[in-house]
């Protein structure tokens, strides 16, 4: 079984092309909507709220689980999976694989406000920066569905670190304009395995089948580098 955790500004809808690829190769797939991404301008949900939603999902699963987290989703997934007895592996897809006490705001060097109120608007030109390489129709459709992200979710630090006790893998997106490859490489050093995918930050509208091959022994994996 695999649990898919989306990144900032997104929702479970972003996996809609990957889910059929995974189910076709034998996976049972579960997705989750994180409350920190919402069209509500008064939304106050933070990273810990996201982690609680993920953990409730994990606790409700009867069986072994692989968690695949994209971008920001790596933070609440790391928090939620700590102590969960049914998680076999965490796969970080161009994601924040952070350590105890770290937050996205803290790692941004002041580019992201450290606050508990307010929301961050959708990034400028998302079709270009988030979905580079995607067909224009797919990129535009995804961009239209993005919603604001709470500042609080980026400012709350990690308190529990699942990857220190749960095996993990990292997928480096080589053409990423949001999380530069060099930054991802630093994160990937915390994983036991790493792979490279020639794509932008959000490969899901572009390479769903290639994304779905990681750690799936029935199909040839992505280009492994460690």
Tab-separated table of C-alpha atoms in Angstrom:
chain	number	residue	atom	x	y	z
A	1	UNK	CA	0.000	0.000	0.000
A	2	UNK	CA	1.183	3.532	-0.711
A	3	UNK	CA	0.122	6.829	0.851
A	4	UNK	CA	0.637	9.917	-1.330
A	5	UNK	CA	1.240	13.254	0.431
A	6	UNK	CA	1.054	16.399	-1.710
A	7	UNK	CA	3.080	19.579	-1.384
A	8	UNK	CA	2.223	23.203	-0.665
A	9	UNK	CA	-0.578	24.945	-2.608
A	10	UNK	CA	-1.769	21.586	-3.930
A	11	UNK	CA	-4.346	18.974	-2.971
A	12	UNK	CA	-4.812	15.241	-3.430
A	13	UNK	CA	-5.939	16.045	-6.991
A	14	UNK	CA	-2.285	16.438	-8.052
A	15	UNK	CA	-1.818	12.656	-7.968
A	16	UNK	CA	-4.632	11.925	-10.417
A	17	UNK	CA	-2.265	10.791	-13.192
A	18	UNK	CA	0.047	8.824	-10.925
A	19	UNK	CA	-2.676	6.838	-9.129
A	20	UNK	CA	-3.687	4.817	-12.229
A	21	UNK	CA	-0.028	4.045	-12.942
A	22	UNK	CA	0.465	2.705	-9.429
A	23	UNK	CA	-2.770	0.719	-9.278
A	24	UNK	CA	-1.972	-0.855	-12.653
A	25	UNK	CA	1.236	-2.281	-11.174
A	26	UNK	CA	-0.421	-3.699	-8.074
A	27	UNK	CA	-0.337	-0.885	-5.518
A	28	UNK	CA	-3.319	-0.024	-3.363
A	29	UNK	CA	-3.206	3.790	-3.234
A	30	UNK	CA	-4.445	6.263	-0.632
A	31	UNK	CA	-4.246	10.039	-0.941
A	32	UNK	CA	-4.732	12.753	1.657
A	33	UNK	CA	-5.694	16.445	1.554
A	34	UNK	CA	-3.570	18.596	3.856
A	35	UNK	CA	-5.552	21.339	5.655
A	36	UNK	CA	-2.754	23.925	5.362
A	37	UNK	CA	-3.569	24.361	1.653
A	38	UNK	CA	-6.941	26.025	1.336
A	39	UNK	CA	-8.848	28.726	-0.508
A	40	UNK	CA	-10.009	30.038	2.882
A	41	UNK	CA	-8.123	33.328	3.521
A	42	UNK	CA	-8.596	32.834	7.273
A	43	UNK	CA	-7.112	29.348	7.302
A	44	UNK	CA	-4.854	28.786	10.339
A	45	UNK	CA	-3.886	25.124	9.870
A	46	UNK	CA	-0.176	24.463	10.276
A	47	UNK	CA	2.339	21.689	9.755
A	48	UNK	CA	1.306	19.921	12.939
A	49	UNK	CA	-2.309	19.892	11.740
A	50	UNK	CA	-1.145	18.344	8.464
A	51	UNK	CA	0.894	15.760	10.369
A	52	UNK	CA	-2.123	14.813	12.473
A	53	UNK	CA	-4.177	14.215	9.324
A	54	UNK	CA	-1.428	12.032	7.854
A	55	UNK	CA	-0.967	10.106	11.100
A	56	UNK	CA	-4.709	9.477	11.409
A	57	UNK	CA	-4.613	8.056	7.898
A	58	UNK	CA	-1.624	5.830	8.724
A	59	UNK	CA	-3.260	4.606	11.920
A	60	UNK	CA	-6.366	3.674	9.942
A	61	UNK	CA	-4.455	1.494	7.481
A	62	UNK	CA	-4.417	-2.233	8.143
A	63	UNK	CA	-1.169	-3.293	6.514
A	64	UNK	CA	2.288	-2.123	5.524
A	65	UNK	CA	2.648	1.327	3.950
A	66	UNK	CA	5.124	3.229	1.784
A	67	UNK	CA	4.754	7.002	2.091
A	68	UNK	CA	5.552	9.121	-0.991
A	69	UNK	CA	5.781	12.827	-0.137
A	70	UNK	CA	6.300	15.731	-2.523
A	71	UNK	CA	8.008	19.044	-1.694
A	72	UNK	CA	6.593	20.599	1.516
A	73	UNK	CA	4.737	17.328	2.162
A	74	UNK	CA	8.023	15.795	3.253
A	75	UNK	CA	7.891	17.797	6.493
A	76	UNK	CA	4.503	16.681	7.894
A	77	UNK	CA	5.088	13.182	6.493
A	78	UNK	CA	8.343	12.964	8.462
A	79	UNK	CA	6.578	14.202	11.588
A	80	UNK	CA	3.593	11.875	11.152
A	81	UNK	CA	5.472	8.679	10.297
A	82	UNK	CA	7.686	8.813	13.387
A	83	UNK	CA	6.532	6.030	15.663
A	84	UNK	CA	4.064	4.614	13.139
A	85	UNK	CA	4.662	0.877	13.225
A	86	UNK	CA	3.303	0.112	9.751
A	87	UNK	CA	5.520	2.409	7.613
A	88	UNK	CA	8.100	0.471	5.592
A	89	UNK	CA	9.674	3.345	3.658
A	90	UNK	CA	9.376	7.083	2.997
A	91	UNK	CA	10.077	8.345	-0.526
A	92	UNK	CA	10.921	12.052	-0.748
A	93	UNK	CA	10.075	13.492	-4.177
A	94	UNK	CA	11.970	16.791	-4.506
A	95	UNK	CA	10.946	17.169	-0.878
A	96	UNK	CA	12.105	18.694	2.378
A	97	UNK	CA	13.766	15.872	4.300
A	98	UNK	CA	14.393	17.973	7.375
A	99	UNK	CA	15.780	17.238	10.814
A	100	UNK	CA	14.496	17.936	14.313
A	101	UNK	CA	14.097	21.648	14.992
A	102	UNK	CA	14.189	22.608	11.309
A	103	UNK	CA	11.396	24.333	9.417
A	104	UNK	CA	11.000	25.512	5.844
A	105	UNK	CA	11.033	29.139	6.993
A	106	UNK	CA	14.265	28.522	8.878
A	107	UNK	CA	15.906	26.917	5.856
A	108	UNK	CA	14.816	29.661	3.465
A	109	UNK	CA	17.276	32.236	4.727
A	110	UNK	CA	14.574	34.795	5.452
A	111	UNK	CA	12.864	34.520	2.075
A	112	UNK	CA	9.771	33.042	3.733
A	113	UNK	CA	8.247	34.948	6.671
A	114	UNK	CA	8.398	33.251	10.056
A	115	UNK	CA	4.881	33.785	11.346
A	116	UNK	CA	1.814	31.963	12.634
A	117	UNK	CA	-0.742	34.053	10.754
A	118	UNK	CA	-1.539	34.735	7.134
A	119	UNK	CA	-1.217	32.798	3.909
A	120	UNK	CA	1.302	32.611	1.088
A	121	UNK	CA	-0.167	33.199	-2.375
A	122	UNK	CA	0.316	30.787	-5.224
A	123	UNK	CA	3.812	31.249	-6.746
A	124	UNK	CA	4.081	33.486	-9.792
A	125	UNK	CA	3.941	31.745	-13.159
A	126	UNK	CA	3.254	28.281	-11.723
A	127	UNK	CA	2.823	26.755	-15.178
A	128	UNK	CA	6.429	27.691	-15.914
A	129	UNK	CA	8.143	27.168	-12.571
A	130	UNK	CA	6.193	24.312	-10.976
A	131	UNK	CA	5.348	22.283	-14.074
A	132	UNK	CA	8.223	22.870	-16.456
A	133	UNK	CA	8.234	20.217	-19.144
A	134	UNK	CA	4.515	19.518	-18.918
A	135	UNK	CA	2.131	19.967	-21.804
A	136	UNK	CA	0.683	23.471	-21.658
A	137	UNK	CA	-2.821	22.099	-21.178
A	138	UNK	CA	-1.784	19.947	-18.213
A	139	UNK	CA	0.296	22.718	-16.616
A	140	UNK	CA	-2.452	25.329	-16.972
A	141	UNK	CA	-5.090	22.975	-15.603
A	142	UNK	CA	-2.952	22.201	-12.554
A	143	UNK	CA	-2.099	25.877	-11.992
A	144	UNK	CA	-5.784	26.800	-11.949
A	145	UNK	CA	-6.383	24.419	-9.033
A	146	UNK	CA	-3.671	25.779	-6.745
A	147	UNK	CA	-4.735	27.480	-3.492
A	148	UNK	CA	-2.938	29.612	-0.868
A	149	UNK	CA	-0.715	27.953	1.730
A	150	UNK	CA	-0.563	29.038	5.362
A	151	UNK	CA	2.604	30.713	6.572
A	152	UNK	CA	2.226	28.735	9.786
A	153	UNK	CA	2.828	25.461	7.949
A	154	UNK	CA	6.240	26.726	6.831
A	155	UNK	CA	7.233	28.105	10.233
A	156	UNK	CA	6.468	25.170	12.557
A	157	UNK	CA	9.623	23.096	13.232
A	158	UNK	CA	9.905	19.342	13.098
A	159	UNK	CA	9.716	17.595	16.479
A	160	UNK	CA	9.825	13.932	15.372
A	161	UNK	CA	12.076	12.524	12.646
A	162	UNK	CA	10.820	9.356	10.978
A	163	UNK	CA	13.696	8.954	8.516
A	164	UNK	CA	16.106	8.220	11.365
A	165	UNK	CA	14.299	4.947	12.061
A	166	UNK	CA	12.365	4.293	8.821
A	167	UNK	CA	14.225	3.501	5.554
A	168	UNK	CA	13.976	6.362	3.066
A	169	UNK	CA	14.646	7.156	-0.584
A	170	UNK	CA	15.019	10.488	-2.359
A	171	UNK	CA	14.113	11.480	-5.932
A	172	UNK	CA	16.146	14.458	-7.169
A	173	UNK	CA	14.369	16.469	-9.881
A	174	UNK	CA	17.260	17.714	-12.001
A	175	UNK	CA	15.491	20.681	-13.650
A	176	UNK	CA	13.762	21.938	-10.523
A	177	UNK	CA	13.472	25.740	-10.303
A	178	UNK	CA	11.823	25.722	-6.850
A	179	UNK	CA	14.178	23.442	-4.902
A	180	UNK	CA	17.494	23.639	-6.686
A	181	UNK	CA	19.154	20.262	-7.387
A	182	UNK	CA	22.126	21.139	-5.160
A	183	UNK	CA	19.736	21.717	-2.251
A	184	UNK	CA	17.979	18.429	-2.980
A	185	UNK	CA	21.305	16.623	-3.052
A	186	UNK	CA	22.007	17.846	0.469
A	187	UNK	CA	18.634	16.511	1.585
A	188	UNK	CA	19.135	13.228	-0.252
A	189	UNK	CA	22.269	12.516	1.802
A	190	UNK	CA	19.872	11.710	4.644
A	191	UNK	CA	18.279	8.915	2.619
A	192	UNK	CA	19.555	5.418	2.126
A	193	UNK	CA	18.845	5.514	-1.617
A	194	UNK	CA	18.649	8.333	-4.138
A	195	UNK	CA	17.470	8.584	-7.727
A	196	UNK	CA	17.485	11.281	-10.411
A	197	UNK	CA	14.624	12.297	-12.682
A	198	UNK	CA	15.112	14.739	-15.564
A	199	UNK	CA	12.154	17.038	-14.882
A	200	UNK	CA	11.009	20.145	-13.051
A	201	UNK	CA	9.715	20.502	-9.511
A	202	UNK	CA	6.369	18.761	-10.044
A	203	UNK	CA	6.851	15.786	-12.371
A	204	UNK	CA	3.368	14.402	-11.774
A	205	UNK	CA	1.697	15.954	-14.849
A	206	UNK	CA	4.800	15.117	-16.908
A	207	UNK	CA	6.303	11.767	-15.876
A	208	UNK	CA	3.740	9.975	-13.663
A	209	UNK	CA	4.794	6.512	-14.814
A	210	UNK	CA	8.505	7.177	-14.191
A	211	UNK	CA	7.774	8.619	-10.756
A	212	UNK	CA	5.810	5.509	-9.867
A	213	UNK	CA	8.711	3.148	-10.539
A	214	UNK	CA	10.770	4.050	-7.482
A	215	UNK	CA	11.204	1.109	-5.092
A	216	UNK	CA	8.758	-0.978	-7.094
A	217	UNK	CA	10.552	-4.215	-7.919
A	218	UNK	CA	8.121	-5.186	-10.656
A	219	UNK	CA	9.382	-2.395	-12.917
A	220	UNK	CA	12.789	-0.991	-13.737
A	221	UNK	CA	13.612	1.844	-11.278
A	222	UNK	CA	14.626	5.391	-12.076
A	223	UNK	CA	18.312	6.148	-12.519
A	224	UNK	CA	19.747	5.316	-9.119
A	225	UNK	CA	22.721	7.330	-7.908
A	226	UNK	CA	23.314	6.059	-4.376
